[in-house]
Structure formats: structure tokens, C-alpha cells
PDB file of C-alpha atoms in Angstrom:
ATOM      1  CA  MET A   1     112.285 104.490 128.128  1.00  0.00           C
ATOM      2  CA  VAL A   2     109.365 105.669 130.437  1.00  0.00           C
ATOM      3  CA  LEU A   3     106.573 107.808 129.457  1.00  0.00           C
ATOM      4  CA  SER A   4     105.052 110.060 132.078  1.00  0.00           C
ATOM      5  CA  PRO A   5     101.864 109.403 132.746  1.00  0.00           C
ATOM      6  CA  SER A   6     100.170 112.495 130.982  1.00  0.00           C
ATOM      7  CA  ILE A   7     102.420 112.038 127.600  1.00  0.00           C
ATOM      8  CA  SER A   8     101.111 108.952 127.937  1.00  0.00           C
ATOM      9  CA  LEU A   9      97.642 109.826 127.899  1.00  0.00           C
ATOM     10  CA  PHE A  10      98.185 112.707 125.064  1.00  0.00           C
ATOM     11  CA  ASP A  11      99.008 110.200 123.063  1.00  0.00           C
ATOM     12  CA  GLU A  12      96.599 107.239 123.584  1.00  0.00           C
ATOM     13  CA  GLN A  13      94.058 110.487 123.143  1.00  0.00           C
ATOM     14  CA  GLN A  14      95.150 110.691 119.601  1.00  0.00           C
ATOM     15  CA  VAL A  15      95.359 107.406 118.813  1.00  0.00           C
ATOM     16  CA  VAL A  16      91.054 107.863 119.304  1.00  0.00           C
ATOM     17  CA  HIS A  17      90.908 110.790 117.809  1.00  0.00           C
ATOM     18  CA  ALA A  18      92.454 109.595 114.987  1.00  0.00           C
ATOM     19  CA  ALA A  19      90.225 106.873 114.885  1.00  0.00           C
ATOM     20  CA  ALA A  20      86.877 108.245 115.119  1.00  0.00           C
ATOM     21  CA  GLY A  21      88.180 110.444 112.180  1.00  0.00           C
ATOM     22  CA  ALA A  22      89.105 107.680 110.225  1.00  0.00           C
ATOM     23  CA  LEU A  23      85.395 106.706 111.156  1.00  0.00           C
ATOM     24  CA  ALA A  24      84.215 109.720 109.669  1.00  0.00           C
ATOM     25  CA  TRP A  25      86.016 109.771 106.294  1.00  0.00           C
ATOM     26  CA  MET A  26      84.854 106.497 105.942  1.00  0.00           C
ATOM     27  CA  THR A  27      81.156 106.600 106.391  1.00  0.00           C
ATOM     28  CA  TRP A  28      81.357 109.938 104.309  1.00  0.00           C
ATOM     29  CA  ASP A  29      82.610 108.764 101.426  1.00  0.00           C
ATOM     30  CA  ALA A  30      80.133 105.824 100.999  1.00  0.00           C
ATOM     31  CA  LEU A  31      77.353 107.416 101.441  1.00  0.00           C
ATOM     32  CA  ILE A  32      78.348 110.351  98.964  1.00  0.00           C
ATOM     33  CA  HIS A  33      79.506 107.561  96.525  1.00  0.00           C
ATOM     34  CA  LEU A  34      75.616 105.242  97.651  1.00  0.00           C
ATOM     35  CA  ASP A  35      74.092 106.492  94.336  1.00  0.00           C
ATOM     36  CA  ILE A  36      76.848 105.029  91.624  1.00  0.00           C
ATOM     37  CA  GLU A  37      76.939 102.399  94.524  1.00  0.00           C
ATOM     38  CA  VAL A  38      73.236 101.220  94.210  1.00  0.00           C
ATOM     39  CA  GLU A  39      73.605 101.227  90.303  1.00  0.00           C
ATOM     40  CA  ARG A  40      77.014  99.483  89.496  1.00  0.00           C
ATOM     41  CA  ILE A  41      77.109  97.461  92.106  1.00  0.00           C
ATOM     42  CA  TRP A  42      73.934  96.300  93.634  1.00  0.00           C
ATOM     43  CA  GLN A  43      71.261  96.567  91.126  1.00  0.00           C
ATOM     44  CA  ARG A  44      73.754  94.353  89.394  1.00  0.00           C
ATOM     45  CA  PRO A  45      72.704  90.834  89.263  1.00  0.00           C
ATOM     46  CA  ARG A  46      74.501  88.908  92.017  1.00  0.00           C
ATOM     47  CA  SER A  47      78.349  87.522  91.263  1.00  0.00           C
ATOM     48  CA  TRP A  48      81.686  87.348  93.266  1.00  0.00           C
ATOM     49  CA  VAL A  49      82.209  91.162  92.706  1.00  0.00           C
ATOM     50  CA  LYS A  50      79.083  92.410  94.842  1.00  0.00           C
ATOM     51  CA  ALA A  51      81.177  90.465  97.741  1.00  0.00           C
ATOM     52  CA  LEU A  52      84.405  91.514  97.266  1.00  0.00           C
ATOM     53  CA  TYR A  53      83.425  95.044  97.402  1.00  0.00           C
ATOM     54  CA  PHE A  54      81.360  94.499 100.656  1.00  0.00           C
ATOM     55  CA  SER A  55      84.125  92.859 101.808  1.00  0.00           C
ATOM     56  CA  VAL A  56      86.805  96.020 101.578  1.00  0.00           C
ATOM     57  CA  ARG A  57      84.191  99.190 101.909  1.00  0.00           C
ATOM     58  CA  TYR A  58      81.455  97.695 104.805  1.00  0.00           C
ATOM     59  CA  LEU A  59      84.046  95.299 106.595  1.00  0.00           C
ATOM     60  CA  PRO A  60      86.043  97.981 106.992  1.00  0.00           C
ATOM     61  CA  ILE A  61      83.899 100.236 108.381  1.00  0.00           C
ATOM     62  CA  PHE A  62      81.949  98.056 111.350  1.00  0.00           C
ATOM     63  CA  HIS A  63      85.758  96.672 112.141  1.00  0.00           C
ATOM     64  CA  GLN A  64      86.397 100.511 112.936  1.00  0.00           C
ATOM     65  CA  LEU A  65      83.503 101.403 114.553  1.00  0.00           C
ATOM     66  CA  ALA A  66      84.104  98.607 116.822  1.00  0.00           C
ATOM     67  CA  VAL A  67      87.614  99.660 117.165  1.00  0.00           C
ATOM     68  CA  THR A  68      86.622 103.312 117.945  1.00  0.00           C
ATOM     69  CA  THR A  69      83.917 101.853 120.797  1.00  0.00           C
ATOM     70  CA  ALA A  70      86.504 100.265 122.492  1.00  0.00           C
ATOM     71  CA  LEU A  71      89.092 103.022 122.448  1.00  0.00           C
ATOM     72  CA  SER A  72      86.023 104.986 123.664  1.00  0.00           C
ATOM     73  CA  GLY A  73      87.559 104.087 127.067  1.00  0.00           C
ATOM     74  CA  ILE A  74      83.521 101.757 128.285  1.00  0.00           C
ATOM     75  CA  PHE A  75      85.587  98.206 128.745  1.00  0.00           C
ATOM     76  CA  THR A  76      87.849  96.746 131.325  1.00  0.00           C
ATOM     77  CA  TRP A  77      90.241  94.863 129.679  1.00  0.00           C
ATOM     78  CA  SER A  78      92.262  91.736 130.983  1.00  0.00           C
ATOM     79  CA  PRO A  79      95.854  90.367 129.901  1.00  0.00           C
ATOM     80  CA  THR A  80      94.080  88.061 127.688  1.00  0.00           C
ATOM     81  CA  ALA A  81      91.150  89.656 126.274  1.00  0.00           C
ATOM     82  CA  CYS A  82      93.163  92.257 125.212  1.00  0.00           C
ATOM     83  CA  LYS A  83      95.965  89.869 123.516  1.00  0.00           C
ATOM     84  CA  GLY A  84      92.780  89.080 121.295  1.00  0.00           C
ATOM     85  CA  TRP A  85      92.050  91.528 120.665  1.00  0.00           C
ATOM     86  CA  VAL A  86      94.471  93.327 119.302  1.00  0.00           C
ATOM     87  CA  TYR A  87      95.801  90.067 117.331  1.00  0.00           C
ATOM     88  CA  TYR A  88      92.102  90.578 115.392  1.00  0.00           C
ATOM     89  CA  GLN A  89      93.174  94.203 114.273  1.00  0.00           C
ATOM     90  CA  LEU A  90      96.402  92.673 113.238  1.00  0.00           C
ATOM     91  CA  ILE A  91      94.960  90.273 111.419  1.00  0.00           C
ATOM     92  CA  PHE A  92      92.091  91.843 110.326  1.00  0.00           C
ATOM     93  CA  VAL A  93      94.218  94.420 108.273  1.00  0.00           C
ATOM     94  CA  GLN A  94      96.065  91.772 106.249  1.00  0.00           C
ATOM     95  CA  VAL A  95      92.984  90.262 104.827  1.00  0.00           C
ATOM     96  CA  VAL A  96      91.968  93.594 104.131  1.00  0.00           C
ATOM     97  CA  THR A  97      95.138  94.272 102.300  1.00  0.00           C
ATOM     98  CA  ALA A  98      95.077  90.817 100.818  1.00  0.00           C
ATOM     99  CA  LEU A  99      91.456  91.411  99.628  1.00  0.00           C
ATOM    100  CA  VAL A 100      93.129  95.306  98.085  1.00  0.00           C
ATOM    101  CA  GLU A 101      95.801  93.526  96.232  1.00  0.00           C
ATOM    102  CA  VAL A 102      93.843  90.943  94.567  1.00  0.00           C
ATOM    103  CA  ILE A 103      91.598  94.196  93.166  1.00  0.00           C
ATOM    104  CA  LEU A 104      94.809  95.327  91.857  1.00  0.00           C
ATOM    105  CA  VAL A 105      96.437  92.456  90.945  1.00  0.00           C
ATOM    106  CA  LEU A 106      93.545  91.597  88.375  1.00  0.00           C
ATOM    107  CA  ARG A 107      93.411  95.528  87.063  1.00  0.00           C
ATOM    108  CA  LEU A 108      97.109  94.510  85.820  1.00  0.00           C
ATOM    109  CA  TYR A 109      96.279  91.573  84.946  1.00  0.00           C
ATOM    110  CA  VAL A 110      93.607  92.629  82.468  1.00  0.00           C
ATOM    111  CA  LEU A 111      95.429  95.617  81.396  1.00  0.00           C
ATOM    112  CA  TYR A 112      98.129  93.253  79.698  1.00  0.00           C
ATOM    113  CA  SER A 113      95.622  91.361  77.711  1.00  0.00           C
ATOM    114  CA  ARG A 114      95.445  88.773  80.108  1.00  0.00           C
ATOM    115  CA  ASN A 115      98.916  87.508  79.860  1.00  0.00           C
ATOM    116  CA  ARG A 116      99.479  84.148  81.440  1.00  0.00           C
ATOM    117  CA  VAL A 117     103.068  85.089  81.920  1.00  0.00           C
ATOM    118  CA  VAL A 118     102.510  88.367  83.254  1.00  0.00           C
ATOM    119  CA  LEU A 119      99.777  87.186  85.491  1.00  0.00           C
ATOM    120  CA  ALA A 120     102.010  83.967  86.775  1.00  0.00           C
ATOM    121  CA  ALA A 121     104.430  87.023  88.017  1.00  0.00           C
ATOM    122  CA  LEU A 122     102.188  88.769  89.674  1.00  0.00           C
ATOM    123  CA  VAL A 123     100.681  85.754  90.966  1.00  0.00           C
ATOM    124  CA  LEU A 124     103.858  85.165  93.152  1.00  0.00           C
ATOM    125  CA  ALA A 125     104.681  88.599  93.973  1.00  0.00           C
ATOM    126  CA  TYR A 126     101.223  88.452  95.575  1.00  0.00           C
ATOM    127  CA  THR A 127     102.418  85.055  97.563  1.00  0.00           C
ATOM    128  CA  ALA A 128     105.528  85.966  99.004  1.00  0.00           C
ATOM    129  CA  GLU A 129     104.251  89.479 100.238  1.00  0.00           C
ATOM    130  CA  ILE A 130     101.141  88.091 101.636  1.00  0.00           C
ATOM    131  CA  SER A 131     103.239  84.270 103.180  1.00  0.00           C
ATOM    132  CA  MET A 132     106.269  88.003 104.474  1.00  0.00           C
ATOM    133  CA  MET A 133     102.614  89.447 106.154  1.00  0.00           C
ATOM    134  CA  ALA A 134     101.603  86.055 107.447  1.00  0.00           C
ATOM    135  CA  VAL A 135     105.158  84.706 108.716  1.00  0.00           C
ATOM    136  CA  VAL A 136     105.915  88.304 110.136  1.00  0.00           C
ATOM    137  CA  LEU A 137     103.108  88.881 111.841  1.00  0.00           C
ATOM    138  CA  GLY A 138     103.456  84.400 113.398  1.00  0.00           C
ATOM    139  CA  MET A 139     106.829  86.250 114.629  1.00  0.00           C
ATOM    140  CA  THR A 140     106.099  89.690 116.099  1.00  0.00           C
ATOM    141  CA  LEU A 141     102.174  88.934 118.254  1.00  0.00           C
ATOM    142  CA  PRO A 142     103.416  86.682 121.328  1.00  0.00           C
ATOM    143  CA  LYS A 143     106.501  89.843 121.302  1.00  0.00           C
ATOM    144  CA  LEU A 144     103.850  92.904 121.093  1.00  0.00           C
ATOM    145  CA  ARG A 145     103.501  94.452 124.381  1.00  0.00           C
ATOM    146  CA  PHE A 146     100.787  96.488 125.678  1.00  0.00           C
ATOM    147  CA  GLY A 147      98.708  99.305 128.086  1.00  0.00           C
ATOM    148  CA  ASP A 148      96.110  98.852 130.497  1.00  0.00           C
ATOM    149  CA  THR A 149      93.850 100.598 127.579  1.00  0.00           C
ATOM    150  CA  CYS A 150      94.963  97.866 125.241  1.00  0.00           C
ATOM    151  CA  LEU A 151      96.686 100.144 123.026  1.00  0.00           C
ATOM    152  CA  LEU A 152     100.089  98.831 121.446  1.00  0.00           C
ATOM    153  CA  LYS A 153     102.969  99.942 123.779  1.00  0.00           C
ATOM    154  CA  GLY A 154     105.887  98.941 121.955  1.00  0.00           C
ATOM    155  CA  SER A 155     106.705  95.719 119.263  1.00  0.00           C
ATOM    156  CA  PRO A 156     110.221  94.119 117.830  1.00  0.00           C
ATOM    157  CA  GLY A 157     112.176  95.500 115.136  1.00  0.00           C
ATOM    158  CA  ILE A 158     110.924  92.873 112.657  1.00  0.00           C
ATOM    159  CA  PHE A 159     107.575  94.350 113.021  1.00  0.00           C
ATOM    160  CA  MET A 160     108.954  96.748 110.347  1.00  0.00           C
ATOM    161  CA  ALA A 161     108.727  93.794 107.791  1.00  0.00           C
ATOM    162  CA  PHE A 162     105.281  93.445 107.655  1.00  0.00           C
ATOM    163  CA  TRP A 163     104.816  97.184 106.129  1.00  0.00           C
ATOM    164  CA  LEU A 164     107.736  97.038 104.289  1.00  0.00           C
ATOM    165  CA  SER A 165     106.350  94.285 102.769  1.00  0.00           C
ATOM    166  CA  SER A 166     103.493  95.996 101.108  1.00  0.00           C
ATOM    167  CA  LEU A 167     105.151  98.340 100.088  1.00  0.00           C
ATOM    168  CA  VAL A 168     107.156  96.364  97.721  1.00  0.00           C
ATOM    169  CA  PHE A 169     104.460  94.691  96.630  1.00  0.00           C
ATOM    170  CA  GLU A 170     102.903  97.630  95.492  1.00  0.00           C
ATOM    171  CA  THR A 171     105.742  99.331  94.287  1.00  0.00           C
ATOM    172  CA  PHE A 172     106.088  96.397  91.538  1.00  0.00           C
ATOM    173  CA  LEU A 173     102.180  96.996  90.584  1.00  0.00           C
ATOM    174  CA  PHE A 174     103.232 100.823  90.350  1.00  0.00           C
ATOM    175  CA  VAL A 175     105.923 100.082  88.005  1.00  0.00           C
ATOM    176  CA  LEU A 176     103.881  97.327  85.634  1.00  0.00           C
ATOM    177  CA  THR A 177     100.911  99.958  85.083  1.00  0.00           C
ATOM    178  CA  LEU A 178     104.101 102.535  84.234  1.00  0.00           C
ATOM    179  CA  ILE A 179     105.489 100.167  81.721  1.00  0.00           C
ATOM    180  CA  LYS A 180     102.113  99.664  80.113  1.00  0.00           C
ATOM    181  CA  PHE A 181     101.954 103.582  79.922  1.00  0.00           C
ATOM    182  CA  LEU A 182     105.551 104.405  78.136  1.00  0.00           C
ATOM    183  CA  GLN A 183     104.707 101.274  75.682  1.00  0.00           C
ATOM    184  CA  SER A 184     101.280 102.944  74.637  1.00  0.00           C
ATOM    185  CA  VAL A 185     101.909 106.385  74.145  1.00  0.00           C
ATOM    186  CA  ALA A 186     102.619 106.128  71.093  1.00  0.00           C
ATOM    187  CA  HIS A 187      98.965 105.610  70.643  1.00  0.00           C
ATOM    188  CA  ASN A 188      98.592 109.821  71.885  1.00  0.00           C
ATOM    189  CA  ILE A 189      95.186 108.369  74.333  1.00  0.00           C
ATOM    190  CA  GLY A 190      93.087 110.615  75.125  1.00  0.00           C
ATOM    191  CA  LYS A 191      92.236 112.071  78.717  1.00  0.00           C
ATOM    192  CA  HIS A 192      89.461 110.269  79.225  1.00  0.00           C
ATOM    193  CA  SER A 193      90.518 106.738  77.448  1.00  0.00           C
ATOM    194  CA  ILE A 194      90.766 103.806  79.687  1.00  0.00           C
ATOM    195  CA  LEU A 195      94.004 103.654  79.911  1.00  0.00           C
ATOM    196  CA  PHE A 196      94.518 106.978  80.906  1.00  0.00           C
ATOM    197  CA  ILE A 197      92.004 106.778  83.731  1.00  0.00           C
ATOM    198  CA  PHE A 198      93.420 103.460  84.807  1.00  0.00           C
ATOM    199  CA  VAL A 199      96.739 104.765  84.970  1.00  0.00           C
ATOM    200  CA  ARG A 200      95.769 108.197  86.778  1.00  0.00           C
ATOM    201  CA  ASP A 201      93.761 105.785  89.419  1.00  0.00           C
ATOM    202  CA  GLY A 202      96.789 103.455  89.465  1.00  0.00           C
ATOM    203  CA  THR A 203      98.776 106.935  90.687  1.00  0.00           C
ATOM    204  CA  TRP A 204      96.503 107.986  93.160  1.00  0.00           C
ATOM    205  CA  ALA A 205      95.838 104.298  95.027  1.00  0.00           C
ATOM    206  CA  PHE A 206      99.489 104.258  95.068  1.00  0.00           C
ATOM    207  CA  ALA A 207     100.217 106.868  96.089  1.00  0.00           C
ATOM    208  CA  LEU A 208      97.944 106.907  99.049  1.00  0.00           C
ATOM    209  CA  ILE A 209      98.997 103.047 100.063  1.00  0.00           C
ATOM    210  CA  PHE A 210     102.543 103.620  99.996  1.00  0.00           C
ATOM    211  CA  VAL A 211     102.530 107.237 102.426  1.00  0.00           C
ATOM    212  CA  SER A 212     100.091 105.346 104.737  1.00  0.00           C
ATOM    213  CA  GLN A 213     102.159 102.190 104.361  1.00  0.00           C
ATOM    214  CA  LEU A 214     105.488 103.419 104.899  1.00  0.00           C
ATOM    215  CA  PHE A 215     103.396 106.201 107.870  1.00  0.00           C
ATOM    216  CA  ASN A 216     102.941 102.979 109.592  1.00  0.00           C
ATOM    217  CA  MET A 217     106.256 101.408 109.684  1.00  0.00           C
ATOM    218  CA  LEU A 218     107.839 104.301 110.450  1.00  0.00           C
ATOM    219  CA  MET A 219     105.783 104.996 113.632  1.00  0.00           C
ATOM    220  CA  TYR A 220     106.295 101.506 114.615  1.00  0.00           C
ATOM    221  CA  LYS A 221     110.271 101.770 114.495  1.00  0.00           C
ATOM    222  CA  LEU A 222     109.778 104.988 116.398  1.00  0.00           C
ATOM    223  CA  ALA A 223     107.539 105.464 118.328  1.00  0.00           C
ATOM    224  CA  HIS A 224     107.542 103.429 121.922  1.00  0.00           C
ATOM    225  CA  SER A 225     104.298 104.429 122.612  1.00  0.00           C
ATOM    226  CA  PRO A 226     101.160 103.963 121.981  1.00  0.00           C
ATOM    227  CA  PHE A 227     101.260 106.721 119.973  1.00  0.00           C
ATOM    228  CA  ALA A 228     102.648 104.866 117.449  1.00  0.00           C
ATOM    229  CA  GLY A 229      99.229 102.950 116.311  1.00  0.00           C
ATOM    230  CA  MET A 230      98.199 106.454 115.304  1.00  0.00           C
ATOM    231  CA  GLY A 231      98.038 105.471 110.817  1.00  0.00           C
ATOM    232  CA  TYR A 232      96.273 101.576 112.130  1.00  0.00           C
ATOM    233  CA  ALA A 233      93.008 103.312 111.096  1.00  0.00           C
ATOM    234  CA  TRP A 234      94.167 106.075 107.796  1.00  0.00           C
ATOM    235  CA  ALA A 235      95.679 102.733 106.725  1.00  0.00           C
ATOM    236  CA  LEU A 236      92.166 101.004 107.001  1.00  0.00           C
ATOM    237  CA  GLY A 237      90.839 103.079 105.371  1.00  0.00           C
ATOM    238  CA  VAL A 238      92.931 103.946 102.492  1.00  0.00           C
ATOM    239  CA  PHE A 239      93.134 100.241 101.849  1.00  0.00           C
ATOM    240  CA  SER A 240      89.572 100.508 102.194  1.00  0.00           C
ATOM    241  CA  PHE A 241      88.989 103.103 100.094  1.00  0.00           C
ATOM    242  CA  SER A 242      91.445 102.087  97.670  1.00  0.00           C
ATOM    243  CA  GLY A 243      90.176  99.363  96.570  1.00  0.00           C
ATOM    244  CA  SER A 244      85.888  99.610  96.784  1.00  0.00           C
ATOM    245  CA  HIS A 245      86.697 103.000  93.967  1.00  0.00           C
ATOM    246  CA  VAL A 246      89.119 100.766  91.543  1.00  0.00           C
ATOM    247  CA  VAL A 247      85.471  98.751  91.924  1.00  0.00           C
ATOM    248  CA  LEU A 248      83.669 101.361  91.464  1.00  0.00           C
ATOM    249  CA  ASN A 249      85.179 102.799  88.578  1.00  0.00           C
ATOM    250  CA  LEU A 250      85.753  99.500  86.360  1.00  0.00           C
ATOM    251  CA  ARG A 251      82.712  98.111  86.412  1.00  0.00           C
ATOM    252  CA  GLY A 252      81.928 102.116  85.176  1.00  0.00           C
ATOM    253  CA  ILE A 253      83.508 100.780  81.963  1.00  0.00           C
ATOM    254  CA  GLY A 254      80.920  98.048  81.357  1.00  0.00           C
ATOM    255  CA  LEU A 255      77.271 100.358  81.372  1.00  0.00           C
ATOM    256  CA  PRO A 256      74.551  99.490  78.547  1.00  0.00           C
ATOM    257  CA  ASN A 257      75.006 103.759  77.812  1.00  0.00           C
ATOM    258  CA  PRO A 258      77.679 105.372  79.915  1.00  0.00           C
ATOM    259  CA  SER A 259      77.220 109.028  78.525  1.00  0.00           C
ATOM    260  CA  HIS A 260      74.092 109.299  81.048  1.00  0.00           C
ATOM    261  CA  LEU A 261      76.079 108.958  84.284  1.00  0.00           C
ATOM    262  CA  GLU A 262      78.243 112.156  83.815  1.00  0.00           C
ATOM    263  CA  THR A 263      76.139 113.964  86.263  1.00  0.00           C
ATOM    264  CA  SER A 264      75.932 111.570  88.688  1.00  0.00           C
ATOM    265  CA  GLY A 265      79.264 110.948  89.943  1.00  0.00           C
ATOM    266  CA  HIS A 266      81.873 112.315  92.553  1.00  0.00           C
ATOM    267  CA  GLY A 267      85.111 112.920  91.440  1.00  0.00           C
ATOM    268  CA  SER A 268      87.595 110.127  89.478  1.00  0.00           C
ATOM    269  CA  THR A 269      84.228 107.261  89.401  1.00  0.00           C
ATOM    270  CA  SER A 270      82.340 109.139  87.055  1.00  0.00           C
ATOM    271  CA  ASP A 271      85.571 109.624  84.761  1.00  0.00           C
ATOM    272  CA  TYR A 272      84.871 105.768  83.346  1.00  0.00           C
ATOM    273  CA  SER A 273      81.232 106.759  82.619  1.00  0.00           C
ATOM    274  CA  ARG A 274      83.042 109.823  80.354  1.00  0.00           C
ATOM    275  CA  THR A 275      84.611 106.703  78.153  1.00  0.00           C
ATOM    276  CA  THR A 276      82.535 105.225  75.538  1.00  0.00           C
ATOM    277  CA  ARG A 277      83.132 102.955  73.046  1.00  0.00           C
ATOM    278  CA  ASP A 278      84.595 105.216  70.305  1.00  0.00           C
ATOM    279  CA  ASP A 279      87.584 105.378  72.675  1.00  0.00           C
ATOM    280  CA  THR A 280      89.065 101.860  72.564  1.00  0.00           C
ATOM    281  CA  HIS A 281      90.876 102.446  69.634  1.00  0.00           C
ATOM    282  CA  ASP A 282      93.024 104.851  71.642  1.00  0.00           C
ATOM    283  CA  ASP A 283      94.145 102.427  74.023  1.00  0.00           C
ATOM    284  CA  GLY A 284      94.904  99.612  70.626  1.00  0.00           C
ATOM    285  CA  ALA A 285      93.986  96.334  72.804  1.00  0.00           C
ATOM    286  CA  GLY A 286      90.204  96.224  73.466  1.00  0.00           C
ATOM    287  CA  TRP A 287      91.183  96.910  77.203  1.00  0.00           C
ATOM    288  CA  ARG A 288      87.358  97.544  77.710  1.00  0.00           C
ATOM    289  CA  THR A 289      86.507  93.823  76.673  1.00  0.00           C
ATOM    290  CA  TYR A 290      88.650  92.586  79.606  1.00  0.00           C
ATOM    291  CA  PHE A 291      87.876  95.116  82.134  1.00  0.00           C
ATOM    292  CA  THR A 292      83.970  93.715  81.619  1.00  0.00           C
ATOM    293  CA  SER A 293      84.729  90.390  81.316  1.00  0.00           C
ATOM    294  CA  VAL A 294      86.619  89.840  84.466  1.00  0.00           C
ATOM    295  CA  PHE A 295      84.645  92.577  86.646  1.00  0.00           C
ATOM    296  CA  ASP A 296      81.857  93.310  85.651  1.00  0.00           C
ATOM    297  CA  PRO A 297      80.889  89.710  84.009  1.00  0.00           C
ATOM    298  CA  GLU A 298      77.085  90.040  83.836  1.00  0.00           C
ATOM    299  CA  SER A 299      77.123  92.721  81.512  1.00  0.00           C
ATOM    300  CA  PHE A 300      79.768  90.897  79.596  1.00  0.00           C
ATOM    301  CA  SER A 301      77.607  87.847  79.284  1.00  0.00           C
ATOM    302  CA  SER A 302      74.510  90.092  78.163  1.00  0.00           C
ATOM    303  CA  GLY A 303      76.242  91.223  75.165  1.00  0.00           C
ATOM    304  CA  ASP A 304      76.571  94.866  75.902  1.00  0.00           C
ATOM    305  CA  VAL A 305      80.106  95.065  75.303  1.00  0.00           C
ATOM    306  CA  GLU A 306      81.016  93.859  72.026  1.00  0.00           C
ATOM    307  CA  MET A 307      83.639  91.935  71.590  1.00  0.00           C
ATOM    308  CA  LYS A 308      87.055  92.907  70.283  1.00  0.00           C
TER     309      LYS A 308
END
């Protein structure tokens, strides 16, 4: 199908607007949660959590700023430069996906009381997903077609598997979360218990990622124009949003005096602050200790969280 120049230009403009909108959303979200971020991330001792948080929160923002700038039309792309730029974008979104899913895997690991069998299953599924994405990228990249403005004009059908593999893995994680939740219903958990908030946050994170990945899969399958890239920036933003908020929530568990933060949060990120040590009996497995030992090792080692 050959598109008229006016249609192609319209599609390109929509992609630019989508990229700018995603950049504005990610930046706005980072700014309004800066107070919580400073307290739960940057004021704490150095750890791997800081590096992971920075990678999933700020690297996507810097990347999206570069993408939006490139889409503004100020550059003239040679075929070689264009191909390298598109390769970089697709590899970058795979790296961010892998980092965020490390966070989600660790959440499930501690939710299942650090069960080694569950960890082995999670690692196996994670490895299979990342391997599938890498293989699909390797097969797809040489066959991508670009327009004059370095936007994708077409991709082979196998490119759907790039987004589908993530959909399958995220569904697997969500099913494991629901299984644990249903096993614990008999404990009559409260709305501020760790498990309730864990499942609730897992639900919205799954829903956001699932919709964004499904949208991208369908766009690259059905749209044979630059419009196919409409959802790329938003998929990246969703992963960044989900990963960073999960870390902020989990870091709130180990605060020495959680109750003082009740009015300082924005949205769901303050809910873990309302959970006190007295709520751990609702969960029946000492999840506060598990969460803190993995996501807040400084607080755990200093004795702020009691061993069960």
C-alpha cells in the first residue's frame, strides 16, 4: 500500500506528538514524587537499588528527550545513521524492559518467602523471554524499512513476537501474584496490609504494561506507515513508571517511622507508609522482613526491621 505524502506527514506528526506527550508525562511524574524519591532513595546509603532506580526512572527520560528532539526534524539522516538510531531505540526499550522485570521478579520472589523453586521458575521464564526478545530483534532489525525522517515504515511479521513475549511473561507474573493472594484470603487481610497493597499495585502495573505492549504489537502488525511507532514512547514510559513506583513503594516498607509519611505521598506511593509492623500478622509470613532485606538492605542491616 502506497500512502500519499499528506497521510504520511500526518502520521509522522502524530508520532512526534505522542513522543512529546510521553516525555511530559514521565517528567511530570518524576517531579511530583521528588520528595518521596529523595527520602526513600537518595538519602539512603549507597546500594544496588539506587542504580536500578536511576536506570528505570531517569535513563528513559533522557532517552525520550533525545528521541523527541530527533523527531523534531532538525537532523538530516543518512541511511546508515538512521538504521543505527532505530537499532539503538529498540535495544534500549529491551534493556529497560529487562531491568523493570528484574524488579517484578524480585517482588514475587520475596512474596513467596524467598522460595528457591519459585525463583528457579521465575529465572527460567525471564531468561526465555529476554532470549526470545533478543532473537526476534536480531531477525527483525535487518528487515526494517525507514522513511525520510527515520521513522519505521514497515517491519516483518515476526516483530510481533518481540511484544508478545513480554505479554506472556507479564501474564505469568500476574497469575503467580493472584495465586499467592488467593492462598492468603483466609487471613482476612486489611486494605493497608502489605499483601493487599502488593496485589493492588501488581494489578495496575500489569494492566498498564499489558495494554501498552498489546497496543504496540497491534500497531506494528496492522499499521504500514510511520504511525506504527505511535506507542513506542508510551510503552517505554509505562515501564519506567511501573518500575520506579514499585521500588518507591517497597522502599517505604523499611522506614523507621512509617506513620509520619502519610500526608507526604502522592497517590499509591504513600500507602506502604500507612502499614505498620502491627499489620504483618495479616500477611502471615513476615513479608515486611523479606521485602526489606531485598529492596532496603541498609534498613534491614541496621535493625530498623525486626526479624521474624
